[in-house]
Coordinates of C-alpha atoms in Angstrom, one line a residue:
Chain A
M43 CA 32.4 35.1 32.9
A44 CA 33.8 36.8 29.8
E45 CA 32.5 35.7 26.4
P46 CA 35.0 34.2 24.0
C47 CA 36.2 36.9 21.7
L48 CA 38.6 37.9 19.0
V49 CA 41.0 40.8 19.7
L50 CA 41.5 42.7 16.5
K51 CA 43.4 45.8 15.5
T52 CA 43.6 47.5 12.2
T53 CA 46.6 47.1 9.9
L54 CA 46.4 50.8 9.1
D55 CA 48.9 53.1 10.8
P56 CA 48.0 56.6 11.9
E57 CA 51.4 57.7 10.6
V58 CA 50.8 56.4 7.1
S59 CA 48.2 57.8 4.7
E60 CA 45.7 55.3 3.3
N61 CA 47.2 55.3 -0.2
Q62 CA 50.6 54.5 1.2
S63 CA 49.4 51.8 3.5
A64 CA 48.8 49.1 0.8
A65 CA 52.3 49.5 -0.5
N66 CA 53.9 49.7 2.9
S67 CA 51.6 47.3 4.7
E68 CA 54.4 45.3 6.3
D69 CA 56.3 48.3 7.4
S70 CA 53.2 50.0 8.7
R71 CA 52.5 47.1 11.0
V72 CA 55.9 47.5 12.6
K73 CA 56.0 51.3 12.5
R74 CA 55.0 53.2 15.6
R75 CA 53.8 56.7 15.9
L76 CA 56.3 59.1 17.2
S77 CA 54.8 61.3 19.8
F78 CA 55.9 64.7 21.0
P79 CA 55.0 65.2 24.6
S80 CA 53.8 68.7 25.2
E81 CA 56.1 71.1 27.1
K82 CA 54.0 70.9 30.2
Q83 CA 54.6 67.3 30.4
I84 CA 58.3 67.4 29.6
S85 CA 59.4 68.3 33.1
S86 CA 62.0 67.3 35.6
R87 CA 62.2 63.6 36.5
E88 CA 58.9 62.4 37.7
E89 CA 58.7 62.2 41.5
P90 CA 57.8 58.8 42.8
S91 CA 54.1 58.4 43.0
L92 CA 52.7 58.1 46.5
T93 CA 50.4 55.1 46.4
Y94 CA 49.0 54.7 49.8
L95 CA 46.4 52.3 48.5
D96 CA 47.4 48.7 48.0
L97 CA 49.0 47.7 44.8
S98 CA 47.0 45.8 42.2
L99 CA 47.7 43.5 39.4
Q100 CA 45.2 43.6 36.5
C101 CA 44.0 40.1 36.1
L102 CA 42.5 39.3 32.8
S103 CA 43.3 35.6 32.7
D104 CA 40.8 35.0 30.0
D105 CA 42.7 37.4 27.8
S106 CA 46.1 36.2 28.6
N107 CA 48.0 34.7 25.7
S108 CA 51.1 33.8 27.6
P109 CA 51.9 30.1 27.5
Q110 CA 51.3 28.1 30.6
P111 CA 54.4 26.4 31.9
T112 CA 54.5 22.6 31.4
D113 CA 56.2 19.9 33.3
E114 CA 57.3 17.9 30.3
K115 CA 60.6 16.3 30.8
L116 CA 63.3 16.8 28.3
S117 CA 64.2 13.6 26.4
V118 CA 67.1 12.6 24.3
T119 CA 67.1 9.9 21.6
V120 CA 70.2 7.9 20.9
P121 CA 70.1 6.5 17.3
N122 CA 73.0 4.1 17.3
G123 CA 72.2 2.1 20.5
T124 CA 75.4 2.8 22.4
D125 CA 75.4 2.4 26.2
V126 CA 74.4 5.8 27.5
C127 CA 73.3 4.9 31.0
S128 CA 75.7 7.3 32.7
E129 CA 74.8 10.0 30.2
Q130 CA 71.2 9.2 30.7
R131 CA 71.6 9.6 34.5
E132 CA 73.3 13.0 34.0
E133 CA 70.4 14.0 31.7
D134 CA 67.9 12.8 34.2
K135 CA 69.6 14.8 36.9
E136 CA 69.5 17.9 34.7
N137 CA 65.9 17.2 33.9
T138 CA 65.1 16.9 37.5
E139 CA 66.8 20.2 38.3
I140 CA 65.1 21.9 35.5
H141 CA 61.8 20.5 36.5
Q142 CA 62.4 21.7 40.1
E143 CA 63.3 25.2 38.9
E144 CA 60.2 25.3 36.8
Q145 CA 58.1 24.2 39.7
Q146 CA 59.7 26.8 41.9
E147 CA 59.0 29.5 39.3
E148 CA 55.5 28.3 38.9
E149 CA 55.0 28.5 42.7
E150 CA 56.5 32.0 42.8
A151 CA 54.3 33.1 39.9
T152 CA 51.3 31.7 41.7
S153 CA 52.3 33.3 44.9
C154 CA 53.0 36.6 43.1
Q155 CA 49.6 36.4 41.4
E156 CA 47.9 35.6 44.7
S157 CA 49.5 38.5 46.5
A158 CA 48.8 40.7 43.5
S159 CA 45.2 39.5 43.6
E160 CA 45.1 40.2 47.3
R161 CA 46.4 43.7 46.7
H162 CA 43.9 44.2 43.9
S163 CA 41.2 43.0 46.2
N164 CA 42.3 45.3 49.0
T165 CA 42.4 48.3 46.6
E166 CA 38.9 47.4 45.4
D167 CA 37.7 47.2 49.0
R168 CA 39.2 50.6 49.8
D169 CA 37.8 52.1 46.7
A170 CA 34.4 50.8 47.6
E171 CA 34.6 52.3 51.1
V172 CA 35.6 55.6 49.6
V173 CA 32.6 55.6 47.4
R174 CA 30.3 54.6 50.2
R175 CA 31.5 57.4 52.5
A176 CA 31.3 59.9 49.8
K177 CA 27.7 58.9 49.0
E178 CA 26.4 58.4 52.5
E179 CA 28.3 60.9 54.5
G180 CA 29.4 63.4 51.8
C181 CA 33.0 63.1 53.0
V182 CA 36.1 62.0 51.3
S183 CA 39.1 61.3 53.5
V184 CA 42.6 61.3 52.2
I185 CA 45.3 60.0 54.5
F186 CA 48.9 60.9 53.8
P187 CA 51.6 58.6 55.3
G188 CA 53.7 61.5 56.5
P189 CA 53.8 65.2 57.1
V190 CA 53.6 67.9 54.4
T191 CA 54.8 71.4 54.1
Q192 CA 52.8 74.6 54.4
D193 CA 53.4 75.2 50.7
G194 CA 52.2 71.7 50.0
S195 CA 48.9 72.4 51.8
Y196 CA 48.5 75.5 49.7
R197 CA 48.9 73.5 46.5
F198 CA 46.3 71.0 47.7
V199 CA 43.8 73.9 48.1
S200 CA 44.6 75.6 44.8
E201 CA 44.4 72.4 42.8
I202 CA 41.1 71.4 44.4
L203 CA 39.7 74.8 43.6
K204 CA 40.6 74.5 40.0
C205 CA 39.3 70.9 39.9
V206 CA 36.0 71.9 41.5
L207 CA 35.5 74.8 39.0
Y208 CA 36.0 72.5 36.0
Q209 CA 34.1 69.5 37.2
R210 CA 31.2 71.6 38.4
Q211 CA 31.0 73.1 34.9
Q212 CA 32.0 76.6 35.8
L213 CA 34.9 76.4 33.3
P214 CA 34.6 74.9 29.8
M215 CA 38.1 73.5 30.1
T216 CA 40.6 72.9 32.9
Y217 CA 42.5 76.0 34.1
E218 CA 45.8 74.9 32.5
Q219 CA 44.0 74.3 29.1
L220 CA 42.4 77.7 29.3
V221 CA 45.7 79.5 30.0
F222 CA 47.3 77.6 27.1
S223 CA 44.3 78.4 24.8
Q224 CA 44.4 82.1 25.7
K225 CA 48.1 82.3 25.1
R226 CA 47.8 80.6 21.7
R227 CA 45.0 83.0 20.7
Q228 CA 47.0 86.0 21.7
Q229 CA 50.0 84.7 19.7
Q230 CA 47.7 84.2 16.7
R231 CA 46.4 87.7 17.0
D232 CA 49.9 89.2 17.4
A233 CA 51.0 87.3 14.3
E234 CA 48.1 88.6 12.2
D235 CA 48.8 91.6 10.0
K236 CA 48.2 94.5 12.2
D237 CA 47.2 96.7 9.3
V238 CA 44.3 94.5 8.4
V239 CA 41.2 95.2 10.4
R240 CA 39.1 92.1 10.7
P241 CA 35.8 92.2 12.5
R242 CA 35.7 89.6 15.2
K243 CA 32.6 87.7 15.8
V244 CA 30.6 89.2 18.6
H245 CA 30.1 85.8 20.3
S246 CA 33.8 85.0 20.1
A247 CA 34.8 88.4 21.5
D248 CA 32.3 88.0 24.3
V249 CA 33.6 84.6 25.3
D250 CA 37.2 85.8 25.1
Y251 CA 36.4 88.7 27.4
K252 CA 34.6 86.4 29.9
C253 CA 37.4 83.9 29.7
Q254 CA 40.0 86.6 30.5
Q255 CA 37.9 88.0 33.3
T256 CA 37.4 84.5 34.9
L257 CA 41.1 83.8 34.6
Q258 CA 42.0 87.1 36.2
E259 CA 39.6 86.5 39.1
L260 CA 40.8 83.0 39.6
E261 CA 44.5 83.9 39.5
E262 CA 43.9 86.7 41.9
V263 CA 42.3 84.4 44.4
L264 CA 45.0 81.8 44.0
H265 CA 47.7 84.4 44.4
Q266 CA 46.1 85.8 47.6
L267 CA 45.6 82.4 49.0
E268 CA 49.3 81.7 48.6
V269 CA 50.0 84.9 50.5
L270 CA 47.6 83.9 53.2
F271 CA 49.2 80.4 53.5
S272 CA 52.6 82.2 53.9
L273 CA 51.2 84.2 56.9
S274 CA 49.2 81.6 58.8
R275 CA 48.2 78.0 59.2
V276 CA 45.0 77.5 57.3
P277 CA 43.1 74.5 58.7
R278 CA 39.9 74.9 56.7
V279 CA 38.9 76.4 53.3
L280 CA 35.3 76.7 52.1
L281 CA 34.2 76.9 48.4
M282 CA 30.7 78.3 48.3
M283 CA 29.0 78.2 45.0
G284 CA 25.8 80.2 44.0
G285 CA 23.1 81.4 46.3
S286 CA 24.4 83.5 49.2
L287 CA 26.9 83.1 52.1
V288 CA 24.0 82.1 54.3
L289 CA 22.5 79.6 51.8
P290 CA 24.8 78.7 48.9
K291 CA 23.7 76.2 46.2
E292 CA 26.8 74.1 46.8
L293 CA 29.3 73.9 49.6
Y294 CA 32.7 72.2 49.6
E295 CA 35.0 72.2 52.6
I296 CA 38.7 71.3 52.5
N297 CA 39.5 70.3 56.0
M298 CA 43.2 70.1 56.9
E299 CA 42.9 70.2 60.7
D300 CA 44.5 66.8 61.0
L301 CA 47.3 67.5 58.5
L302 CA 50.7 67.5 60.1
L303 CA 52.9 70.3 58.8
V304 CA 56.7 70.4 58.8
G305 CA 59.1 72.9 57.4
G306 CA 61.8 72.8 54.7
D307 CA 62.5 69.4 53.0
Q308 CA 60.9 67.3 55.7
G309 CA 57.5 66.9 54.2
L310 CA 56.2 64.5 51.5
R311 CA 56.4 65.7 47.9
A312 CA 53.4 67.7 47.1
S313 CA 53.1 66.1 43.6
S314 CA 52.9 62.6 45.1
C315 CA 50.3 63.7 47.6
L316 CA 48.3 65.4 44.8
R317 CA 48.1 62.2 42.8
L318 CA 46.9 60.3 45.9
L319 CA 44.4 63.1 46.6
F320 CA 43.0 63.3 43.1
R321 CA 42.8 59.5 42.7
T322 CA 40.7 59.3 45.9
L323 CA 38.5 62.2 44.8
F324 CA 38.1 60.6 41.4
V325 CA 37.0 57.3 42.9
A326 CA 34.7 59.0 45.3
D327 CA 33.0 60.7 42.3
L328 CA 32.1 63.6 44.5
L329 CA 32.1 66.3 41.8
S330 CA 30.9 64.9 38.5
D331 CA 27.3 65.1 37.6
S332 CA 25.5 64.0 34.4
R333 CA 23.0 66.9 34.9
P334 CA 24.0 70.3 33.5
V335 CA 25.1 72.7 36.3
R336 CA 24.3 76.4 35.6
L337 CA 26.9 79.1 36.0
M338 CA 27.1 80.6 39.5
P339 CA 29.7 82.7 41.4
T340 CA 32.2 80.9 43.6
T341 CA 33.3 82.5 46.9
V342 CA 36.4 81.3 48.8
L343 CA 36.6 81.5 52.6
A344 CA 39.6 80.5 54.7
L345 CA 40.1 80.0 58.4
A346 CA 43.3 81.7 59.5
H347 CA 44.8 83.2 62.6
R348 CA 43.1 86.5 63.5
D349 CA 46.4 88.3 63.8
C350 CA 48.1 86.9 60.7
G351 CA 48.1 90.4 59.1
V352 CA 46.5 89.4 55.9
G353 CA 45.2 92.4 53.9
W354 CA 43.3 91.2 50.9
F355 CA 41.0 88.8 52.6
R356 CA 38.2 90.3 54.7
P357 CA 37.6 89.0 58.2
K358 CA 34.1 87.6 58.8
L359 CA 34.0 87.4 62.6
Q360 CA 30.3 86.4 62.7
F361 CA 30.4 83.9 59.9
K362 CA 29.0 80.5 60.5
I363 CA 29.1 77.6 58.1
P364 CA 25.7 77.1 56.6
T365 CA 23.9 74.1 57.8
R366 CA 20.9 74.0 55.5
V367 CA 23.0 72.9 52.5
K368 CA 24.9 69.7 52.4
N369 CA 28.6 70.3 53.1
Q370 CA 30.8 68.1 51.0
I371 CA 34.0 67.6 52.9
I372 CA 37.4 66.7 51.6
A373 CA 39.4 65.8 54.7
L374 CA 43.1 65.7 54.3
A375 CA 45.0 64.2 57.2
T376 CA 48.3 62.7 58.2
D377 CA 48.3 59.0 59.2
P378 CA 47.7 59.0 63.0
N379 CA 50.5 56.4 63.4
V380 CA 53.1 59.0 62.4
S381 CA 55.4 59.9 65.3
E382 CA 53.5 61.4 68.2
K383 CA 56.4 63.7 69.0
Q384 CA 55.7 65.6 65.8
R385 CA 52.1 66.2 66.7
E386 CA 51.0 69.2 68.7
K387 CA 47.5 69.6 69.9
A388 CA 46.0 72.1 67.6
D389 CA 44.1 75.0 69.0
W390 CA 41.9 76.9 66.6
Q391 CA 40.4 79.3 69.1
D392 CA 42.3 82.3 67.7
Y393 CA 41.3 81.4 64.1
V394 CA 38.6 83.3 62.3
W395 CA 37.1 83.1 58.9
F396 CA 38.3 85.4 56.1
Q397 CA 36.4 85.9 52.8
A398 CA 37.9 86.6 49.4
P399 CA 36.5 90.0 48.2
V400 CA 36.4 88.7 44.6
T401 CA 34.0 86.0 43.4
I402 CA 34.9 83.7 40.5
K403 CA 32.1 84.0 38.1
G404 CA 32.8 81.2 35.6
F405 CA 31.8 81.1 32.0
S406 CA 30.8 78.8 29.2
N407 CA 31.3 78.7 25.5
Chain B
M41 CA 21.1 60.1 12.6
T42 CA 18.4 57.5 12.7
S43 CA 16.7 58.4 15.9
T44 CA 13.4 59.9 16.6
L45 CA 12.2 62.4 19.0
K46 CA 10.5 59.5 20.7
G47 CA 13.4 57.2 21.1
I48 CA 16.6 55.5 19.9
T49 CA 17.0 52.9 17.2
L50 CA 19.8 50.4 17.0
K51 CA 21.3 52.4 14.1
G52 CA 21.0 55.6 16.0
S53 CA 22.5 54.0 19.1
A54 CA 25.5 52.7 17.1
E55 CA 26.1 56.2 15.7
L56 CA 25.9 57.8 19.1
V57 CA 28.4 55.3 20.6
A58 CA 30.8 55.5 17.6
E59 CA 30.7 59.3 17.9
F60 CA 31.5 59.1 21.6
F61 CA 34.5 56.9 20.8
S62 CA 35.7 59.4 18.2
F63 CA 35.6 62.3 20.7
G64 CA 36.7 60.2 23.6
I65 CA 39.8 58.9 21.8
N66 CA 40.7 62.4 20.7
S67 CA 40.4 63.6 24.3
I68 CA 42.6 60.8 25.6
L69 CA 45.3 61.5 22.9
Y70 CA 45.1 65.2 23.8
Q71 CA 45.1 64.9 27.6
R72 CA 47.9 62.3 27.7
G73 CA 50.1 64.3 25.4
I74 CA 50.4 61.5 22.8
Y75 CA 50.2 64.3 20.2
P76 CA 51.3 67.9 20.7
P77 CA 48.5 70.2 21.9
E78 CA 49.0 72.5 19.0
T79 CA 47.9 69.8 16.7
F80 CA 44.4 69.9 18.2
T81 CA 41.6 72.3 17.7
R82 CA 38.7 73.2 20.0
V83 CA 35.2 72.3 19.0
T84 CA 31.9 72.3 20.8
H85 CA 30.0 69.1 21.1
Y86 CA 27.8 67.6 23.9
D87 CA 27.5 71.2 25.0
M88 CA 31.1 71.3 26.0
S89 CA 34.5 72.2 24.7
L90 CA 36.4 69.2 23.2
Q91 CA 39.8 68.9 21.6
V92 CA 40.0 67.1 18.2
S93 CA 43.1 66.5 16.2
T94 CA 43.9 68.4 13.0
E95 CA 46.4 65.7 11.8
P96 CA 45.0 64.4 8.6
R97 CA 46.6 61.0 8.8
L98 CA 45.5 60.5 12.4
N99 CA 42.0 61.6 11.5
N100 CA 41.9 59.2 8.5
Y101 CA 43.1 56.4 10.7
L102 CA 40.4 57.2 13.4
T103 CA 37.7 57.6 10.7
N104 CA 38.5 54.1 9.4
V105 CA 38.5 52.5 12.8
V106 CA 35.3 54.2 14.0
S107 CA 33.5 53.5 10.8
Q108 CA 34.2 49.8 11.2
L109 CA 33.3 50.0 14.9
K110 CA 30.0 51.5 14.0
E111 CA 29.2 48.5 11.8
W112 CA 30.1 46.1 14.5
L113 CA 28.0 48.1 17.0
F114 CA 25.0 47.9 14.7
E115 CA 25.6 44.1 14.5
C116 CA 26.0 43.9 18.3
S117 CA 29.2 42.0 17.7
V118 CA 31.7 44.2 19.6
Q119 CA 32.5 43.6 23.2
K120 CA 35.3 46.1 24.0
L121 CA 37.3 48.9 22.6
V122 CA 40.8 49.3 24.1
L123 CA 43.2 52.2 23.6
V124 CA 46.7 51.1 24.6
I125 CA 49.5 53.5 25.2
T126 CA 53.0 52.1 24.9
C127 CA 56.5 53.4 25.4
L128 CA 58.0 53.9 22.0
E129 CA 61.5 52.8 23.1
T130 CA 60.7 49.8 25.2
N131 CA 57.3 48.8 23.8
E132 CA 56.1 48.5 27.4
V133 CA 52.4 49.1 27.9
L134 CA 51.9 52.1 30.2
E135 CA 48.3 52.7 30.0
R136 CA 45.2 50.9 28.9
W137 CA 41.8 52.6 28.4
Q138 CA 39.1 50.0 28.2
F139 CA 35.6 50.6 27.1
D140 CA 33.3 47.6 27.7
I141 CA 30.3 47.5 25.5
E142 CA 27.1 45.7 26.3
C143 CA 24.4 45.4 23.6
D144 CA 20.8 44.6 24.0
K145 CA 20.5 42.2 21.1
S146 CA 16.7 42.3 21.2
A147 CA 17.1 45.6 19.5
K148 CA 18.2 43.7 16.3
E149 CA 14.7 42.2 15.9
S150 CA 12.7 43.8 13.2
S151 CA 9.8 44.2 15.5
S152 CA 11.8 46.1 18.1
A153 CA 10.5 49.5 18.8
P154 CA 12.7 52.6 19.4
R155 CA 13.8 52.9 23.0
E156 CA 12.5 55.8 25.0
K157 CA 15.6 57.7 26.0
S158 CA 16.3 61.2 24.9
I159 CA 19.5 62.1 23.0
K160 CA 20.0 65.0 25.5
T161 CA 20.1 62.6 28.5
I162 CA 22.5 60.4 26.7
Q163 CA 24.7 63.3 25.8
D164 CA 24.6 64.5 29.4
E165 CA 25.9 61.1 30.5
I166 CA 28.6 61.2 27.8
R167 CA 29.6 64.6 28.9
S168 CA 30.3 63.5 32.4
V169 CA 32.4 60.6 31.2
I170 CA 34.5 63.0 29.0
R171 CA 34.9 65.3 32.0
Q172 CA 36.2 62.3 33.9
I173 CA 38.7 61.5 31.2
T174 CA 40.0 65.0 31.6
G175 CA 40.0 64.6 35.3
T176 CA 42.3 61.6 35.2
V177 CA 45.2 63.8 34.3
T178 CA 45.3 64.9 37.9
F179 CA 46.5 61.5 39.1
L180 CA 47.7 59.4 36.2
P181 CA 51.5 59.1 36.1
L182 CA 53.3 61.5 33.8
L183 CA 54.1 59.9 30.4
E184 CA 57.6 61.2 30.2
T185 CA 58.8 59.0 27.3
Q186 CA 57.7 59.2 23.8
C187 CA 54.6 57.1 23.4
S188 CA 52.5 55.5 20.7
F189 CA 49.0 54.1 20.8
D190 CA 47.0 51.2 19.5
L191 CA 43.3 50.6 19.2
L192 CA 42.1 47.1 19.9
V193 CA 38.6 45.8 19.3
Y194 CA 37.3 42.8 21.1
T195 CA 34.6 41.1 18.9
D196 CA 32.6 38.0 19.0
K197 CA 34.7 34.9 18.2
D198 CA 32.8 34.0 15.1
L199 CA 33.3 37.3 13.4
V200 CA 34.8 37.3 9.9
V201 CA 37.9 39.5 10.2
P202 CA 37.6 42.2 7.6
D203 CA 40.4 43.5 5.3
K204 CA 42.8 45.8 6.9
W205 CA 42.3 44.1 10.3
E206 CA 44.2 41.4 12.0
E207 CA 44.2 39.5 15.2
S208 CA 46.2 40.9 18.1
G209 CA 47.3 40.2 21.6
P210 CA 45.6 42.0 24.5
Q211 CA 48.6 44.1 25.4
I212 CA 48.1 43.9 29.1
I213 CA 50.0 46.1 31.6
D214 CA 52.4 44.3 33.8
Q215 CA 51.5 45.3 37.4
S216 CA 48.8 47.8 37.0
E217 CA 46.4 49.9 39.0
E218 CA 43.0 50.8 37.7
V219 CA 40.1 53.1 38.2
R220 CA 36.6 53.0 36.8
L221 CA 34.9 55.9 35.2
R222 CA 31.2 56.5 34.8
S223 CA 29.2 54.5 32.3
F224 CA 26.6 55.7 29.9
T225 CA 23.8 54.0 28.1
T226 CA 21.7 54.6 25.1
S227 CA 19.3 51.9 26.4
I228 CA 20.5 49.7 23.6
H229 CA 24.3 50.0 24.1
K230 CA 25.9 50.4 27.5
V231 CA 29.5 51.6 27.6
S232 CA 31.5 51.2 30.8
S233 CA 34.9 52.8 31.0
M234 CA 38.0 52.2 33.0
V235 CA 41.7 53.1 32.8
A236 CA 44.5 50.9 34.0
Y237 CA 48.0 52.3 34.4
K238 CA 51.4 51.1 35.4
R239 CA 51.8 50.9 39.1
T240 CA 54.6 53.1 40.4
D241 CA 56.6 52.7 43.6
S242 CA 54.7 53.3 46.8
A243 CA 57.6 54.8 48.7
C244 CA 57.2 58.4 49.6
S245 CA 60.1 60.6 48.9
T246 CA 61.0 63.5 51.2

């Protein structure tokens, strides 16, 4: 049970400097900070989020300061003593109607709260199951309520790869932040007086170089993966980190064998699926680690049709998934209740493993 | 920092936690785009890259809040810190970052010995929380409208409200979803984090 508490906030305003705040204290309480969303976040209208999990209502009843509805009747006083029986009967009728409405609202609110509580409870149960499976079985399942496109499945893989690299401490920032940071540094360098020669710190130059190299490697792999996805269905992708192909330090598999693919505009929006995917991964807490993880090369392998004609990836006909290291599986699938007509029995006999010829080395500051 | 190689004191713990809040709040403001990314600069702390604001007024505001928070942490009188993100136009609460704080009050006793936990271990735990804060960007709804933020502090009921502070409502989200982040502990203060966000429609669009 929550302890009784005070909820406080400062009367200072981040928009107002301290010496102004005393003079403008009233205004500062009302003022709000204008924010300027970054370009990357000013995008086309947000696509509806795909929430396959039950909805939840945050219940902090001990914090609520909303007044509880009462059932006090309205009353009217008549100072001059005139006969107001009929008026009183009208008022009583109104009072009764109002009371009934209030009761109905209260019942609806209670029912709403109860169903919201149920949804909250269901979400908690689902989240708990996700955590359990991730811990005990090393598997995270994400079920989409409909088919996706081939491009969508590529995006899942590319975003998971970027996420794994950051969360496993192979990148000091997320990929998008690194790209932004590099661009900004380049612009700053370009803006500097070209006639002035300034010695750059060795460490800074070294980190810059490693950053550029890592970004190039990663972008090459991402681009070639996109090409591969345009040539063939890719039911499985492996991310092998450190060690060797036979015995990596860490192994992650993105399994999409049970993902139903459709063409054109028929599939679910990738962005909505990505939100569901990453929320599930987040809850599973598969990737984060309080212990430092040292830098190690990451190799990407993908299962694709042997005759897909891909040039960049190298076929590894004898490759077998290592068994002496724990394989953390991220299984993406379509809800099995989706129309059976759309499902074809998948046959992976003619699929072989292809290995990216470039490893992503990673770097730190 | 009042901490020894052998352990953490109450004062040292308050400093560590206050420092986390300073970096954590900056990270949230950066990741959620409350302030433009060009107003942040990269620094290294906890052996990781962090973004901190260069806006003097914002920094002044945060310094004041965190400074007061540190006092309350030392007194073990703070229960939660909440960062609320609201839509500027409608004042609707869109996101709520809640940091629950538990304090082992036995550390206040004068006879209490420093706790045996290394700063490095604490910082490792903090680092994983901050990485998780960054990771939430992958699934939190886009904040498309201009937003503002507020910092709320839940304290013990009998606390004397200092100057430049006032009582506030909890600013709860109407119909929210929430996820828990990792927690960290200094062995005196334990901080558990979660984020609640406005639930969006569950219908899939094709």
